Coordinates of C-alpha atoms in Angstrom, one line a residue:
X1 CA 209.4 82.2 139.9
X2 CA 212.4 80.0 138.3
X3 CA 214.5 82.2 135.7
X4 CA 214.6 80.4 132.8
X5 CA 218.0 79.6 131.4
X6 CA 219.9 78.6 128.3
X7 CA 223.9 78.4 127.9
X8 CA 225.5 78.6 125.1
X9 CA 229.1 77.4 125.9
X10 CA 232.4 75.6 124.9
X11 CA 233.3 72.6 127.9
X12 CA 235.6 73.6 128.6
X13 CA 237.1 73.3 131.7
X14 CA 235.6 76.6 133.3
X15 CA 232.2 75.8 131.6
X16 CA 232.4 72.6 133.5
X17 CA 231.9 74.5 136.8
X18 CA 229.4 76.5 135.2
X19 CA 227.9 73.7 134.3
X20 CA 227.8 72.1 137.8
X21 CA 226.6 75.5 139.2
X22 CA 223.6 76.0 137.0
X23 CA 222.6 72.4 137.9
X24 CA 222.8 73.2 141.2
X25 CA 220.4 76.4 140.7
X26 CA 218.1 73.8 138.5
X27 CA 217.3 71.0 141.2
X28 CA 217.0 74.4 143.8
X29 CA 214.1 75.5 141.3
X30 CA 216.1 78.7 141.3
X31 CA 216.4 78.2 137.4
X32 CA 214.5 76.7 134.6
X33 CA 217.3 74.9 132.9
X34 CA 215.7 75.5 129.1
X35 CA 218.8 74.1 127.0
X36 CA 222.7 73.9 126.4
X37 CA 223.9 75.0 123.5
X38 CA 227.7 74.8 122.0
X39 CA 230.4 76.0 119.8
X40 CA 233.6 75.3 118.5
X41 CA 236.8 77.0 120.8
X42 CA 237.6 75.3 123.6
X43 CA 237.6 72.0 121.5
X44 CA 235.8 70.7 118.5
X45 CA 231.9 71.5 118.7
X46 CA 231.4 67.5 118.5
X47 CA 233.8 67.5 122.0
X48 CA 231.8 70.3 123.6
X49 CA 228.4 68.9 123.0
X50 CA 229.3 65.7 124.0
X51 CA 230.9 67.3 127.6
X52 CA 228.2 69.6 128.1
X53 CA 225.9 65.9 128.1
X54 CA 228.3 64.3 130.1
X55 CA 228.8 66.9 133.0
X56 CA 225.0 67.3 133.2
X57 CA 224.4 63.7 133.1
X58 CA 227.0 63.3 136.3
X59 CA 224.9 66.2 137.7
X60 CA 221.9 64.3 137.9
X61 CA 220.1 65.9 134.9
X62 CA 220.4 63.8 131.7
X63 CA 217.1 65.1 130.4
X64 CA 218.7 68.9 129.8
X65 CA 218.3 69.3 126.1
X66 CA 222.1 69.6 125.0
X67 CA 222.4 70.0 121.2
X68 CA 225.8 70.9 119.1
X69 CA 225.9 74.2 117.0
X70 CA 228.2 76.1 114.5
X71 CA 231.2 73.8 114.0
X72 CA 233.4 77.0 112.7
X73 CA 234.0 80.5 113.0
X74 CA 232.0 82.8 110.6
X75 CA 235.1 83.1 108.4
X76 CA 238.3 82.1 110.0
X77 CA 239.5 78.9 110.3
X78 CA 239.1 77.2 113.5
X79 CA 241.9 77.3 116.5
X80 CA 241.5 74.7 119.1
X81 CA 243.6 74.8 122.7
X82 CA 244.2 71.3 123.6
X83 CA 247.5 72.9 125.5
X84 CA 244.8 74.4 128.2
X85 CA 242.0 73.0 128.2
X86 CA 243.3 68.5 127.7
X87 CA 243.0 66.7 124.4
X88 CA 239.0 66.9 124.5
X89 CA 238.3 69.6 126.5
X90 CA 238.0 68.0 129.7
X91 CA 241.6 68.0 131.5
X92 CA 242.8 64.6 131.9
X93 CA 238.9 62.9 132.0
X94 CA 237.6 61.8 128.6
X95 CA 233.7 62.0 128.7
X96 CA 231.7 59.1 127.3
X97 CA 229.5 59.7 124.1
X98 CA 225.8 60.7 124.4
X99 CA 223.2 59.5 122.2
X100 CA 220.6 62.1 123.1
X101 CA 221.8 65.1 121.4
X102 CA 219.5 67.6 119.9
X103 CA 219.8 67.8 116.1
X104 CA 219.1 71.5 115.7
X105 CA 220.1 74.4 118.0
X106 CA 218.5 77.0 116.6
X107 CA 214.8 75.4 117.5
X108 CA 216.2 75.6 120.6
X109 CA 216.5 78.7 121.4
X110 CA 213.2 79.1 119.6
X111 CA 211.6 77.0 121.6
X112 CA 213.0 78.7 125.0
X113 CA 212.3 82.0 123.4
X114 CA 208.4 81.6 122.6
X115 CA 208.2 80.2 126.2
X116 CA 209.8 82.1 127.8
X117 CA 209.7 85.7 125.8
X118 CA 211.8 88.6 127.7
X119 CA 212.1 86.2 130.7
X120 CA 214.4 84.2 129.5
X121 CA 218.4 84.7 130.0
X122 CA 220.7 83.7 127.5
X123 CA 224.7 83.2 128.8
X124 CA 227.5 83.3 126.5
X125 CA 230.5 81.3 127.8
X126 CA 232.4 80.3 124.2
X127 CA 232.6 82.2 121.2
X128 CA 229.4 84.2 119.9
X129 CA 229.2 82.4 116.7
X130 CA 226.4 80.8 117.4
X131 CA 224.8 84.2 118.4
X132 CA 225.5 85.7 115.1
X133 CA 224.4 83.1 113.1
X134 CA 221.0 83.5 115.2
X135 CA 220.6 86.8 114.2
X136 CA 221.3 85.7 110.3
X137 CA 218.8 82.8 110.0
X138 CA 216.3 84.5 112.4
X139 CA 216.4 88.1 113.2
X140 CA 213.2 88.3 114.6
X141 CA 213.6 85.9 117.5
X142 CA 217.0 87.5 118.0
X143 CA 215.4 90.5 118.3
X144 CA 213.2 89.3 121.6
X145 CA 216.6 88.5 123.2
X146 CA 216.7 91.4 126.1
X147 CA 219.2 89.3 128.7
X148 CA 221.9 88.2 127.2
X149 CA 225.5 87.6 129.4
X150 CA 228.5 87.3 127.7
X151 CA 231.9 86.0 129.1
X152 CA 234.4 87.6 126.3
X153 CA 236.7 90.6 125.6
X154 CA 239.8 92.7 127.2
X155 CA 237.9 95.5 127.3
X156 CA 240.5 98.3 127.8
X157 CA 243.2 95.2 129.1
X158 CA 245.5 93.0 128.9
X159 CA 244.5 89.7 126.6
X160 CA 245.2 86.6 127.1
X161 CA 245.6 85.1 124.2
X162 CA 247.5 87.9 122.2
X163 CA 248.8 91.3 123.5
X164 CA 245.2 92.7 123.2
X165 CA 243.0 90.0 122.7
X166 CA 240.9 87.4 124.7
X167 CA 240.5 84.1 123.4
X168 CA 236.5 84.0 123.1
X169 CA 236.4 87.0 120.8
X170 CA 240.2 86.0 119.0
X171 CA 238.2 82.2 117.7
X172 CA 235.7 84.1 115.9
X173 CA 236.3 88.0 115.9
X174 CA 233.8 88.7 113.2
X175 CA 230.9 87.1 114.8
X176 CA 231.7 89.1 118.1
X177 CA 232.2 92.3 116.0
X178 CA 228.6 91.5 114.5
X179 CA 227.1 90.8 117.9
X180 CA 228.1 94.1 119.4
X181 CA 227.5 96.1 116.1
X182 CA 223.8 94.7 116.4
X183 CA 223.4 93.8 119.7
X184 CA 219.8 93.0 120.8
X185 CA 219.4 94.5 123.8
X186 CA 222.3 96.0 126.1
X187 CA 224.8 92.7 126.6
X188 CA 226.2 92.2 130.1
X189 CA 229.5 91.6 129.2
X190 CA 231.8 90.0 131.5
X191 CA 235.4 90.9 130.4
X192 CA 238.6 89.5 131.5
X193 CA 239.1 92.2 133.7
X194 CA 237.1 91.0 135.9
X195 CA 237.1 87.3 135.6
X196 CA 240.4 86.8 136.0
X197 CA 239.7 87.5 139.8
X198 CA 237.9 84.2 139.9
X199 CA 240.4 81.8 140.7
X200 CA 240.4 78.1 142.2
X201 CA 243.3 76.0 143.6
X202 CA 243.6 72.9 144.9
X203 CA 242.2 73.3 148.7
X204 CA 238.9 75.2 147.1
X205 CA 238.3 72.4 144.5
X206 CA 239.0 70.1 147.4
X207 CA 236.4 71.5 149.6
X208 CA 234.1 71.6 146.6
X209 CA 234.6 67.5 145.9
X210 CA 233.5 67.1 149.1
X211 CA 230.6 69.6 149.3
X212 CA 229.0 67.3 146.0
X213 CA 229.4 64.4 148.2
X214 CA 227.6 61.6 146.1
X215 CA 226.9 63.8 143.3
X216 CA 228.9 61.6 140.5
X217 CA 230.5 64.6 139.0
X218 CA 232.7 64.9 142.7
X219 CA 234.7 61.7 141.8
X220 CA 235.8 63.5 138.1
X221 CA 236.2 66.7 139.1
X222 CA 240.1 67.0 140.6
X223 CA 241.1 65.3 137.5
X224 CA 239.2 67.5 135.5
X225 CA 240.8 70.8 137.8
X226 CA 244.3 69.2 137.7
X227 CA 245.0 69.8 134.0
X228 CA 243.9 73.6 134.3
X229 CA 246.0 74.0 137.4
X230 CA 249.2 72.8 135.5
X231 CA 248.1 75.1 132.3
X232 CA 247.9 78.2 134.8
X233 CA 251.6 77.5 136.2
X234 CA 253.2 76.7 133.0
X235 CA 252.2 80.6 132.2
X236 CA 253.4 81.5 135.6
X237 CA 250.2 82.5 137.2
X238 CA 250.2 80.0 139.9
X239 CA 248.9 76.2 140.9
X240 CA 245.4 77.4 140.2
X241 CA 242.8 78.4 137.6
X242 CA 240.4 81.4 137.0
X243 CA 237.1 80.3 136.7
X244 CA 235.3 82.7 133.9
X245 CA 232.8 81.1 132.9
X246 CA 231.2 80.5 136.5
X247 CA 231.9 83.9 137.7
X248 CA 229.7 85.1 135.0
X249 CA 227.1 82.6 135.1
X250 CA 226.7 84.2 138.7
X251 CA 226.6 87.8 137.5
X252 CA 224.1 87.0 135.1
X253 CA 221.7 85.4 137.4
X254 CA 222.3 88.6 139.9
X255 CA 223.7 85.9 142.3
X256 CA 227.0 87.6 143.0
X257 CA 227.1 91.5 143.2
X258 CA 228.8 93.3 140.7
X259 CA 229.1 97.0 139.8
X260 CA 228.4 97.5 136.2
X261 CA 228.9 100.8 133.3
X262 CA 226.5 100.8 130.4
X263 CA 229.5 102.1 127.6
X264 CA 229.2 101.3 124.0
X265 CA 231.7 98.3 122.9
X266 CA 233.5 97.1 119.3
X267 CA 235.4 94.2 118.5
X268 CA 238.3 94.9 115.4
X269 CA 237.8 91.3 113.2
X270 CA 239.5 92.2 110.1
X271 CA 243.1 93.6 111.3
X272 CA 245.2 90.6 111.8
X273 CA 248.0 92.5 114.8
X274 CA 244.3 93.3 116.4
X275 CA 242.2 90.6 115.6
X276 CA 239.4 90.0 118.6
X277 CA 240.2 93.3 120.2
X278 CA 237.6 94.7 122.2
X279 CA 237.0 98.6 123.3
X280 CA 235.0 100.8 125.3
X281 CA 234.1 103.7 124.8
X282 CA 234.0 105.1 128.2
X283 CA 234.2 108.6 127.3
X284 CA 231.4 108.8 124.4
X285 CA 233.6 109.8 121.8
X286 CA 232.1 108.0 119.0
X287 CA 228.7 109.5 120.6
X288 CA 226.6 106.0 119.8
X289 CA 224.2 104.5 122.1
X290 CA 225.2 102.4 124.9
X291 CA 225.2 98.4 123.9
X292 CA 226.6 97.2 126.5
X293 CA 227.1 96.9 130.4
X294 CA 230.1 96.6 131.4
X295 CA 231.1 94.3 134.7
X296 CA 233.8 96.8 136.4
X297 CA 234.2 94.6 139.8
X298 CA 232.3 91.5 141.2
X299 CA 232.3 90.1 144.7
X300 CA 234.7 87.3 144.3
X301 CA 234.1 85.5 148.0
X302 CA 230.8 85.8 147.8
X303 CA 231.1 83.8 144.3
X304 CA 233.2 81.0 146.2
X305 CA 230.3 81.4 148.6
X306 CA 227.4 81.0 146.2
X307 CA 229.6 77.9 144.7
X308 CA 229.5 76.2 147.5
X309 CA 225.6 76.7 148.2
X310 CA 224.4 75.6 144.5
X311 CA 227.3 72.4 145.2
X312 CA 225.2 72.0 148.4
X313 CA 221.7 72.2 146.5
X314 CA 222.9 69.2 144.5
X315 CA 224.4 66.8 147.2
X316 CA 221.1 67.4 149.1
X317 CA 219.4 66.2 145.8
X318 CA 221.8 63.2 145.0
X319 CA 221.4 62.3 149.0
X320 CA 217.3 61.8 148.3
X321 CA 217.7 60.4 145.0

């Protein structure tokens, strides 16, 4: 049986790979490919819908319902990262402009919800305000959510964005502080931690071009890598790029093993110093019921491994096509 599947991300250069791995799972019939979703962070929400079209469209699968959502953060103003992610959110490749976008979200995940009920898998790659607003306009759909994945938080680590924060949950900390406050079922959350391990350079993203052969995305893709590359060693973390978004595309779908800890986790939104910190509370002093389970480790060559095989599943498609 395919899992059904929607993403709600922010392309994005690491959603881009997520992107091209989930396409790969669709055309497998490993997945149900339901919808895309996306939010303002990366770039503008107008930007991310219009990559999240492109990059499916290059993977063979224009008809993938792709639809915009919450231009802004629940209540701060909107912060943008041209410096990593290129101009529109695509490295140095500007995608063209769909036509085809969805006009509202929210049916959606509606729609994938009453078709799906508890089967269905919702993954997190951008800021959760989308998510929150969800649970605002309708609770009671947001209460049949019972997989959701996020990619978000320095739990107990490092940020990268400031001292103690991750960029996901700095955009919007209030909605993330509201998602984990109510969270509809225990969130698989995939923290920095951990994704930090997944790194590409330039002989990887070399051997994936030419594992998508003819797949039209392959001719894009090392300009698209390039820009991230050249982000990573401005910060002086090397000619190469960690790959969140993919990495927990794969822990979602149990396609990667992982070793998990169900814990209980806040986000601070109001303290500006803190703002879009995340915790654990690994030893149960606060005494509330788990929300959360934690990714602690993940099998990092068997995620190059599983890249490869969904980047296989989609040449063998564009080969017969």
């Amino acid at each position: 049986m395919r899992t059904p599947v929607v993403i709600d991300c922010d392309p994005g250069i690491d959603d881009t790979l997520a992107l091209i791995y989930l396409a790969g799972l669709h055309v497998g019939d490993e997945i149900s490919f339901e919808a895309v979703t996306t939010t303002a962070g990366n770039t503008t929400v107008a930007n991310t819908a219009t990559n999240a079209a492109w990059v499916l469209a290059q993977c063979g699968l224009p008809d993938i319902p792709v639809a915009p959502g919450c231009a802004v953060p629940l209540k701060v103003p909107l912060t943008i990262t041209p410096e990593t992610h290129g101009p529109t959110g695509l490295g140095y490749v500007t995608a063209a402009t769909s036509t085809s976008l969805h006009d509202d979200w929210q049916h959606l995940w509606i729609d994938a919800i009453e078709k799906n009920g508890t089967d269905l898998h919702l993954i997190v790659t951008g800021p959760l305000t989308n998510l929150a607003q969800f649970r605002r306009d309708h609770p009671e759909h947001y209460a049949q959510l019972t997989h959701v994945t996020v990619m978000g938080g320095a739990v107990n680590y490092r940020g990268n964005t400031t001292p103690t924060a991750e960029w996901n949950f700095w955009v919007d900390p209030h909605a993330a502080s509201e998602v984990f406050e109510h969270a509809p079922c225990e969130i698989t959350l995939c923290s920095l931690e951990v994704t930090e391990r997944m790194l590409v350079d330039p002989e990887r993203a070399g051997a994936l071009v030419d594992k998508l052969g003819a797949v039209p995305i392959a001719q894009h893709l090392q300009d698209i890598l390039r820009f991230y590359f050249e982000f990573h060693e401005g910060n002086d973390e090397g000619y190469q790029a960690q790959i969140h978004d993919l990495l927990t595309c794969m822990i979602a779908l149990v396609t990667v093993d992982d070793t998990e800890l169900a814990t209980t986790v806040a986000v601070e939104a109001d303290s500006e110093l803190m703002r879009g910190t995340s915790v654990a509370d690994l030893r149960n002093h606060w005494g509330k019921p788990a929300n959360a389970h934690l990714v602690m480790s993940a099998d990092i060559a068997g995620a190059h491994e599983e890249l490869d095989r969904a980047a296989s599943l989609l040449a063998d498609r564009a080969r017969t096509d």
